[in-house]
Amino acid sequence: MAETVLSVGIDIGTSTTQLVFSSLTIENVASVAAIPRITVVDKRVVYRSDIHFTPLLSPTTIDADGVRRIVEQEYARAGVDRNAISAGAVIITGETARKENAETVLRSLSGLAGNFVVATAGSDLESILAGKGAGAGSFSRREHMAVANFDIGGGTTNVVLFRDGDVVDTTCLDIGGRLVKLDPKTRVVQYVAPGIATLVDSMGLPVAVG
């Protein structure tokens, strides 16, 4: 017998934070005498939030209260009561996962995701999630070929290689699209990631905070 539940996915990345609410149809596909095997047989996105810059208190600290405000604001916009959420996932990815208070942020959101799964995604998990989400895995299986997916984030680039739909290998490059941050009005440099600072110094480029 099929059942429909409401799920939420909360992605807190290096540069941006976003929520997605989905309607999932789950069903026990096992035979009557077998151990239950619950499978998602249908899914439909019912609300996709705006994309927000992930709020930080400092280069090493996430603004936990700021993240929670974003999440609560999007719940209100979606017209979703937190008690209506049956399951969810909160995932911190990229450079954000390295912040000092990443675990604190996860705990602060636990009440907003039902019976939730929480992960501070390492490079392997993040690469696989991105590759499957982009459809690279299913394309590889359908076309019987090897496919590499590059997910360029704010702080890192995650790579996964699929062959016939199976994950063959993953890797992570310590470079992304937002390693130097500028004030949008003055163009003054506000942040230079440690990973890019070494390269900047070696090339003698005049890029530094201030």
mmCIF file with all atom_site columns, N, CA and C in Angstrom, residues 15-58:
data_model
loop_
_atom_site.group_PDB
_atom_site.id
_atom_site.type_symbol
_atom_site.label_atom_id
_atom_site.label_alt_id
_atom_site.label_comp_id
_atom_site.label_asym_id
_atom_site.label_entity_id
_atom_site.label_seq_id
_atom_site.pdbx_PDB_ins_code
_atom_site.Cartn_x
_atom_site.Cartn_y
_atom_site.Cartn_z
_atom_site.occupancy
_atom_site.B_iso_or_equiv
_atom_site.pdbx_formal_charge
_atom_site.auth_seq_id
_atom_site.auth_comp_id
_atom_site.auth_asym_id
_atom_site.auth_atom_id
_atom_site.pdbx_PDB_model_num
ATOM 1   N N  . SER A 1 15 ? 28.971 28.799  -0.470 1.00 0.00 ? 15 SER A N  1
ATOM 2   C CA . SER A 1 15 ? 28.487 30.114  -0.879 1.00 0.00 ? 15 SER A CA 1
ATOM 3   C C  . SER A 1 15 ? 27.004 30.301  -0.631 1.00 0.00 ? 15 SER A C  1
ATOM 4   N N  . THR A 1 16 ? 26.218 29.244  -0.830 1.00 0.00 ? 16 THR A N  1
ATOM 5   C CA . THR A 1 16 ? 24.767 29.413  -0.818 1.00 0.00 ? 16 THR A CA 1
ATOM 6   C C  . THR A 1 16 ? 24.057 28.356  0.015  1.00 0.00 ? 16 THR A C  1
ATOM 7   N N  . THR A 1 17 ? 22.841 28.719  0.421  1.00 0.00 ? 17 THR A N  1
ATOM 8   C CA . THR A 1 17 ? 21.957 27.831  1.175  1.00 0.00 ? 17 THR A CA 1
ATOM 9   C C  . THR A 1 17 ? 20.613 27.782  0.459  1.00 0.00 ? 17 THR A C  1
ATOM 10  N N  . GLN A 1 18 ? 20.038 26.567  0.347  1.00 0.00 ? 18 GLN A N  1
ATOM 11  C CA . GLN A 1 18 ? 18.762 26.420  -0.353 1.00 0.00 ? 18 GLN A CA 1
ATOM 12  C C  . GLN A 1 18 ? 17.968 25.272  0.254  1.00 0.00 ? 18 GLN A C  1
ATOM 13  N N  . LEU A 1 19 ? 16.624 25.375  0.157  1.00 0.00 ? 19 LEU A N  1
ATOM 14  C CA . LEU A 1 19 ? 15.723 24.327  0.626  1.00 0.00 ? 19 LEU A CA 1
ATOM 15  C C  . LEU A 1 19 ? 14.889 23.814  -0.540 1.00 0.00 ? 19 LEU A C  1
ATOM 16  N N  . VAL A 1 20 ? 14.527 22.544  -0.467 1.00 0.00 ? 20 VAL A N  1
ATOM 17  C CA . VAL A 1 20 ? 13.594 21.949  -1.419 1.00 0.00 ? 20 VAL A CA 1
ATOM 18  C C  . VAL A 1 20 ? 12.604 21.084  -0.638 1.00 0.00 ? 20 VAL A C  1
ATOM 19  N N  . PHE A 1 21 ? 11.318 21.323  -0.845 1.00 0.00 ? 21 PHE A N  1
ATOM 20  C CA . PHE A 1 21 ? 10.277 20.475  -0.259 1.00 0.00 ? 21 PHE A CA 1
ATOM 21  C C  . PHE A 1 21 ? 9.773  19.530  -1.353 1.00 0.00 ? 21 PHE A C  1
ATOM 22  N N  . SER A 1 22 ? 9.660  18.252  -1.007 1.00 0.00 ? 22 SER A N  1
ATOM 23  C CA . SER A 1 22 ? 9.242  17.250  -1.985 1.00 0.00 ? 22 SER A CA 1
ATOM 24  C C  . SER A 1 22 ? 8.135  16.371  -1.423 1.00 0.00 ? 22 SER A C  1
ATOM 25  N N  . SER A 1 23 ? 7.225  15.982  -2.304 1.00 0.00 ? 23 SER A N  1
ATOM 26  C CA . SER A 1 23 ? 6.199  15.005  -1.967 1.00 0.00 ? 23 SER A CA 1
ATOM 27  C C  . SER A 1 23 ? 6.698  13.639  -2.434 1.00 0.00 ? 23 SER A C  1
ATOM 28  N N  . LEU A 1 24 ? 6.859  12.705  -1.492 1.00 0.00 ? 24 LEU A N  1
ATOM 29  C CA . LEU A 1 24 ? 7.389  11.386  -1.813 1.00 0.00 ? 24 LEU A CA 1
ATOM 30  C C  . LEU A 1 24 ? 6.303  10.335  -1.646 1.00 0.00 ? 24 LEU A C  1
ATOM 31  N N  . THR A 1 25 ? 6.152  9.483   -2.633 1.00 0.00 ? 25 THR A N  1
ATOM 32  C CA . THR A 1 25 ? 5.244  8.339   -2.522 1.00 0.00 ? 25 THR A CA 1
ATOM 33  C C  . THR A 1 25 ? 6.090  7.115   -2.217 1.00 0.00 ? 25 THR A C  1
ATOM 34  N N  . ILE A 1 26 ? 5.853  6.507   -1.051 1.00 0.00 ? 26 ILE A N  1
ATOM 35  C CA . ILE A 1 26 ? 6.625  5.340   -0.645 1.00 0.00 ? 26 ILE A CA 1
ATOM 36  C C  . ILE A 1 26 ? 5.729  4.112   -0.607 1.00 0.00 ? 26 ILE A C  1
ATOM 37  N N  . GLU A 1 27 ? 6.340  2.971   -0.871 1.00 0.00 ? 27 GLU A N  1
ATOM 38  C CA . GLU A 1 27 ? 5.559  1.742   -0.939 1.00 0.00 ? 27 GLU A CA 1
ATOM 39  C C  . GLU A 1 27 ? 6.419  0.556   -0.521 1.00 0.00 ? 27 GLU A C  1
ATOM 40  N N  . ASN A 1 28 ? 5.805  -0.382  0.154  1.00 0.00 ? 28 ASN A N  1
ATOM 41  C CA . ASN A 1 28 ? 6.472  -1.630  0.499  1.00 0.00 ? 28 ASN A CA 1
ATOM 42  C C  . ASN A 1 28 ? 6.403  -2.541  -0.723 1.00 0.00 ? 28 ASN A C  1
ATOM 43  N N  . VAL A 1 29 ? 7.571  -2.768  -1.355 1.00 0.00 ? 29 VAL A N  1
ATOM 44  C CA . VAL A 1 29 ? 7.591  -3.539  -2.597 1.00 0.00 ? 29 VAL A CA 1
ATOM 45  C C  . VAL A 1 29 ? 7.910  -5.015  -2.356 1.00 0.00 ? 29 VAL A C  1
ATOM 46  N N  . ALA A 1 30 ? 8.061  -5.396  -1.090 1.00 0.00 ? 30 ALA A N  1
ATOM 47  C CA . ALA A 1 30 ? 8.338  -6.797  -0.783 1.00 0.00 ? 30 ALA A CA 1
ATOM 48  C C  . ALA A 1 30 ? 7.047  -7.611  -0.821 1.00 0.00 ? 30 ALA A C  1
ATOM 49  N N  . SER A 1 31 ? 7.176  -8.919  -0.987 1.00 0.00 ? 31 SER A N  1
ATOM 50  C CA . SER A 1 31 ? 6.003  -9.796  -0.980 1.00 0.00 ? 31 SER A CA 1
ATOM 51  C C  . SER A 1 31 ? 5.445  -9.871  0.440  1.00 0.00 ? 31 SER A C  1
ATOM 52  N N  . VAL A 1 32 ? 4.243  -10.388 0.559  1.00 0.00 ? 32 VAL A N  1
ATOM 53  C CA . VAL A 1 32 ? 3.547  -10.409 1.846  1.00 0.00 ? 32 VAL A CA 1
ATOM 54  C C  . VAL A 1 32 ? 4.346  -11.131 2.926  1.00 0.00 ? 32 VAL A C  1
ATOM 55  N N  . ALA A 1 33 ? 5.005  -12.226 2.563  1.00 0.00 ? 33 ALA A N  1
ATOM 56  C CA . ALA A 1 33 ? 5.716  -13.039 3.554  1.00 0.00 ? 33 ALA A CA 1
ATOM 57  C C  . ALA A 1 33 ? 7.144  -12.572 3.802  1.00 0.00 ? 33 ALA A C  1
ATOM 58  N N  . ALA A 1 34 ? 7.621  -11.588 3.029  1.00 0.00 ? 34 ALA A N  1
ATOM 59  C CA . ALA A 1 34 ? 9.019  -11.159 3.134  1.00 0.00 ? 34 ALA A CA 1
ATOM 60  C C  . ALA A 1 34 ? 9.175  -9.992  4.095  1.00 0.00 ? 34 ALA A C  1
ATOM 61  N N  . ILE A 1 35 ? 10.432 -9.711  4.442  1.00 0.00 ? 35 ILE A N  1
ATOM 62  C CA . ILE A 1 35 ? 10.751 -8.546  5.272  1.00 0.00 ? 35 ILE A CA 1
ATOM 63  C C  . ILE A 1 35 ? 10.383 -7.285  4.484  1.00 0.00 ? 35 ILE A C  1
ATOM 64  N N  . PRO A 1 36 ? 9.704  -6.313  5.114  1.00 0.00 ? 36 PRO A N  1
ATOM 65  C CA . PRO A 1 36 ? 9.301  -5.094  4.397  1.00 0.00 ? 36 PRO A CA 1
ATOM 66  C C  . PRO A 1 36 ? 10.492 -4.401  3.725  1.00 0.00 ? 36 PRO A C  1
ATOM 67  N N  . ARG A 1 37 ? 10.276 -3.931  2.515  1.00 0.00 ? 37 ARG A N  1
ATOM 68  C CA . ARG A 1 37 ? 11.297 -3.180  1.779  1.00 0.00 ? 37 ARG A CA 1
ATOM 69  C C  . ARG A 1 37 ? 10.639 -1.926  1.211  1.00 0.00 ? 37 ARG A C  1
ATOM 70  N N  . ILE A 1 38 ? 10.859 -0.815  1.934  1.00 0.00 ? 38 ILE A N  1
ATOM 71  C CA . ILE A 1 38 ? 10.199 0.448   1.582  1.00 0.00 ? 38 ILE A CA 1
ATOM 72  C C  . ILE A 1 38 ? 11.004 1.159   0.496  1.00 0.00 ? 38 ILE A C  1
ATOM 73  N N  . THR A 1 39 ? 10.328 1.540   -0.563 1.00 0.00 ? 39 THR A N  1
ATOM 74  C CA . THR A 1 39 ? 10.980 2.188   -1.698 1.00 0.00 ? 39 THR A CA 1
ATOM 75  C C  . THR A 1 39 ? 10.202 3.440   -2.102 1.00 0.00 ? 39 THR A C  1
ATOM 76  N N  . VAL A 1 40 ? 10.946 4.470   -2.513 1.00 0.00 ? 40 VAL A N  1
ATOM 77  C CA . VAL A 1 40 ? 10.304 5.670   -3.067 1.00 0.00 ? 40 VAL A CA 1
ATOM 78  C C  . VAL A 1 40 ? 9.914  5.362   -4.504 1.00 0.00 ? 40 VAL A C  1
ATOM 79  N N  . VAL A 1 41 ? 8.616  5.353   -4.777 1.00 0.00 ? 41 VAL A N  1
ATOM 80  C CA . VAL A 1 41 ? 8.145  5.003   -6.119 1.00 0.00 ? 41 VAL A CA 1
ATOM 81  C C  . VAL A 1 41 ? 7.790  6.234   -6.944 1.00 0.00 ? 41 VAL A C  1
ATOM 82  N N  . ASP A 1 42 ? 7.665  7.381   -6.285 1.00 0.00 ? 42 ASP A N  1
ATOM 83  C CA . ASP A 1 42 ? 7.382  8.610   -7.024 1.00 0.00 ? 42 ASP A CA 1
ATOM 84  C C  . ASP A 1 42 ? 7.821  9.798   -6.177 1.00 0.00 ? 42 ASP A C  1
ATOM 85  N N  . LYS A 1 43 ? 8.280  10.851  -6.817 1.00 0.00 ? 43 LYS A N  1
ATOM 86  C CA . LYS A 1 43 ? 8.668  12.061  -6.090 1.00 0.00 ? 43 LYS A CA 1
ATOM 87  C C  . LYS A 1 43 ? 8.328  13.293  -6.925 1.00 0.00 ? 43 LYS A C  1
ATOM 88  N N  . ARG A 1 44 ? 7.955  14.341  -6.229 1.00 0.00 ? 44 ARG A N  1
ATOM 89  C CA . ARG A 1 44 ? 7.551  15.575  -6.909 1.00 0.00 ? 44 ARG A CA 1
ATOM 90  C C  . ARG A 1 44 ? 7.975  16.762  -6.059 1.00 0.00 ? 44 ARG A C  1
ATOM 91  N N  . VAL A 1 45 ? 8.731  17.680  -6.656 1.00 0.00 ? 45 VAL A N  1
ATOM 92  C CA . VAL A 1 45 ? 9.142  18.896  -5.948 1.00 0.00 ? 45 VAL A CA 1
ATOM 93  C C  . VAL A 1 45 ? 7.942  19.819  -5.840 1.00 0.00 ? 45 VAL A C  1
ATOM 94  N N  . VAL A 1 46 ? 7.596  20.214  -4.606 1.00 0.00 ? 46 VAL A N  1
ATOM 95  C CA . VAL A 1 46 ? 6.440  21.077  -4.402 1.00 0.00 ? 46 VAL A CA 1
ATOM 96  C C  . VAL A 1 46 ? 6.844  22.523  -4.119 1.00 0.00 ? 46 VAL A C  1
ATOM 97  N N  . TYR A 1 47 ? 8.105  22.729  -3.691 1.00 0.00 ? 47 TYR A N  1
ATOM 98  C CA . TYR A 1 47 ? 8.571  24.104  -3.455 1.00 0.00 ? 47 TYR A CA 1
ATOM 99  C C  . TYR A 1 47 ? 10.087 24.105  -3.457 1.00 0.00 ? 47 TYR A C  1
ATOM 100 N N  . ARG A 1 48 ? 10.646 25.033  -4.222 1.00 0.00 ? 48 ARG A N  1
ATOM 101 C CA . ARG A 1 48 ? 12.094 25.229  -4.251 1.00 0.00 ? 48 ARG A CA 1
ATOM 102 C C  . ARG A 1 48 ? 12.378 26.653  -3.791 1.00 0.00 ? 48 ARG A C  1
ATOM 103 N N  . SER A 1 49 ? 13.172 26.792  -2.750 1.00 0.00 ? 49 SER A N  1
ATOM 104 C CA . SER A 1 49 ? 13.371 28.110  -2.144 1.00 0.00 ? 49 SER A CA 1
ATOM 105 C C  . SER A 1 49 ? 14.254 29.000  -3.006 1.00 0.00 ? 49 SER A C  1
ATOM 106 N N  . ASP A 1 50 ? 14.305 30.278  -2.623 1.00 0.00 ? 50 ASP A N  1
ATOM 107 C CA . ASP A 1 50 ? 15.302 31.177  -3.190 1.00 0.00 ? 50 ASP A CA 1
ATOM 108 C C  . ASP A 1 50 ? 16.688 30.656  -2.803 1.00 0.00 ? 50 ASP A C  1
ATOM 109 N N  . ILE A 1 51 ? 17.696 31.113  -3.522 1.00 0.00 ? 51 ILE A N  1
ATOM 110 C CA . ILE A 1 51 ? 19.076 30.770  -3.180 1.00 0.00 ? 51 ILE A CA 1
ATOM 111 C C  . ILE A 1 51 ? 19.640 31.919  -2.342 1.00 0.00 ? 51 ILE A C  1
ATOM 112 N N  . HIS A 1 52 ? 20.094 31.591  -1.131 1.00 0.00 ? 52 HIS A N  1
ATOM 113 C CA . HIS A 1 52 ? 20.606 32.598  -0.198 1.00 0.00 ? 52 HIS A CA 1
ATOM 114 C C  . HIS A 1 52 ? 22.108 32.434  -0.016 1.00 0.00 ? 52 HIS A C  1
ATOM 115 N N  . PHE A 1 53 ? 22.805 33.553  0.136  1.00 0.00 ? 53 PHE A N  1
ATOM 116 C CA . PHE A 1 53 ? 24.210 33.454  0.523  1.00 0.00 ? 53 PHE A CA 1
ATOM 117 C C  . PHE A 1 53 ? 24.275 32.877  1.938  1.00 0.00 ? 53 PHE A C  1
ATOM 118 N N  . THR A 1 54 ? 25.125 31.889  2.148  1.00 0.00 ? 54 THR A N  1
ATOM 119 C CA . THR A 1 54 ? 25.286 31.297  3.475  1.00 0.00 ? 54 THR A CA 1
ATOM 120 C C  . THR A 1 54 ? 25.880 32.341  4.418  1.00 0.00 ? 54 THR A C  1
ATOM 121 N N  . PRO A 1 55 ? 25.168 32.684  5.506  1.00 0.00 ? 55 PRO A N  1
ATOM 122 C CA . PRO A 1 55 ? 25.658 33.735  6.400  1.00 0.00 ? 55 PRO A CA 1
ATOM 123 C C  . PRO A 1 55 ? 26.814 33.240  7.279  1.00 0.00 ? 55 PRO A C  1
ATOM 124 N N  . LEU A 1 56 ? 27.847 34.071  7.364  1.00 0.00 ? 56 LEU A N  1
ATOM 125 C CA . LEU A 1 56 ? 29.009 33.743  8.177  1.00 0.00 ? 56 LEU A CA 1
ATOM 126 C C  . LEU A 1 56 ? 29.269 34.861  9.184  1.00 0.00 ? 56 LEU A C  1
ATOM 127 N N  . LEU A 1 57 ? 29.716 34.478  10.375 1.00 0.00 ? 57 LEU A N  1
ATOM 128 C CA . LEU A 1 57 ? 30.133 35.455  11.373 1.00 0.00 ? 57 LEU A CA 1
ATOM 129 C C  . LEU A 1 57 ? 31.589 35.840  11.168 1.00 0.00 ? 57 LEU A C  1
ATOM 130 N N  . SER A 1 58 ? 32.364 34.901  10.632 1.00 0.00 ? 58 SER A N  1
ATOM 131 C CA . SER A 1 58 ? 33.780 35.117  10.332 1.00 0.00 ? 58 SER A CA 1
ATOM 132 C C  . SER A 1 58 ? 34.167 34.075  9.289  1.00 0.00 ? 58 SER A C  1
#
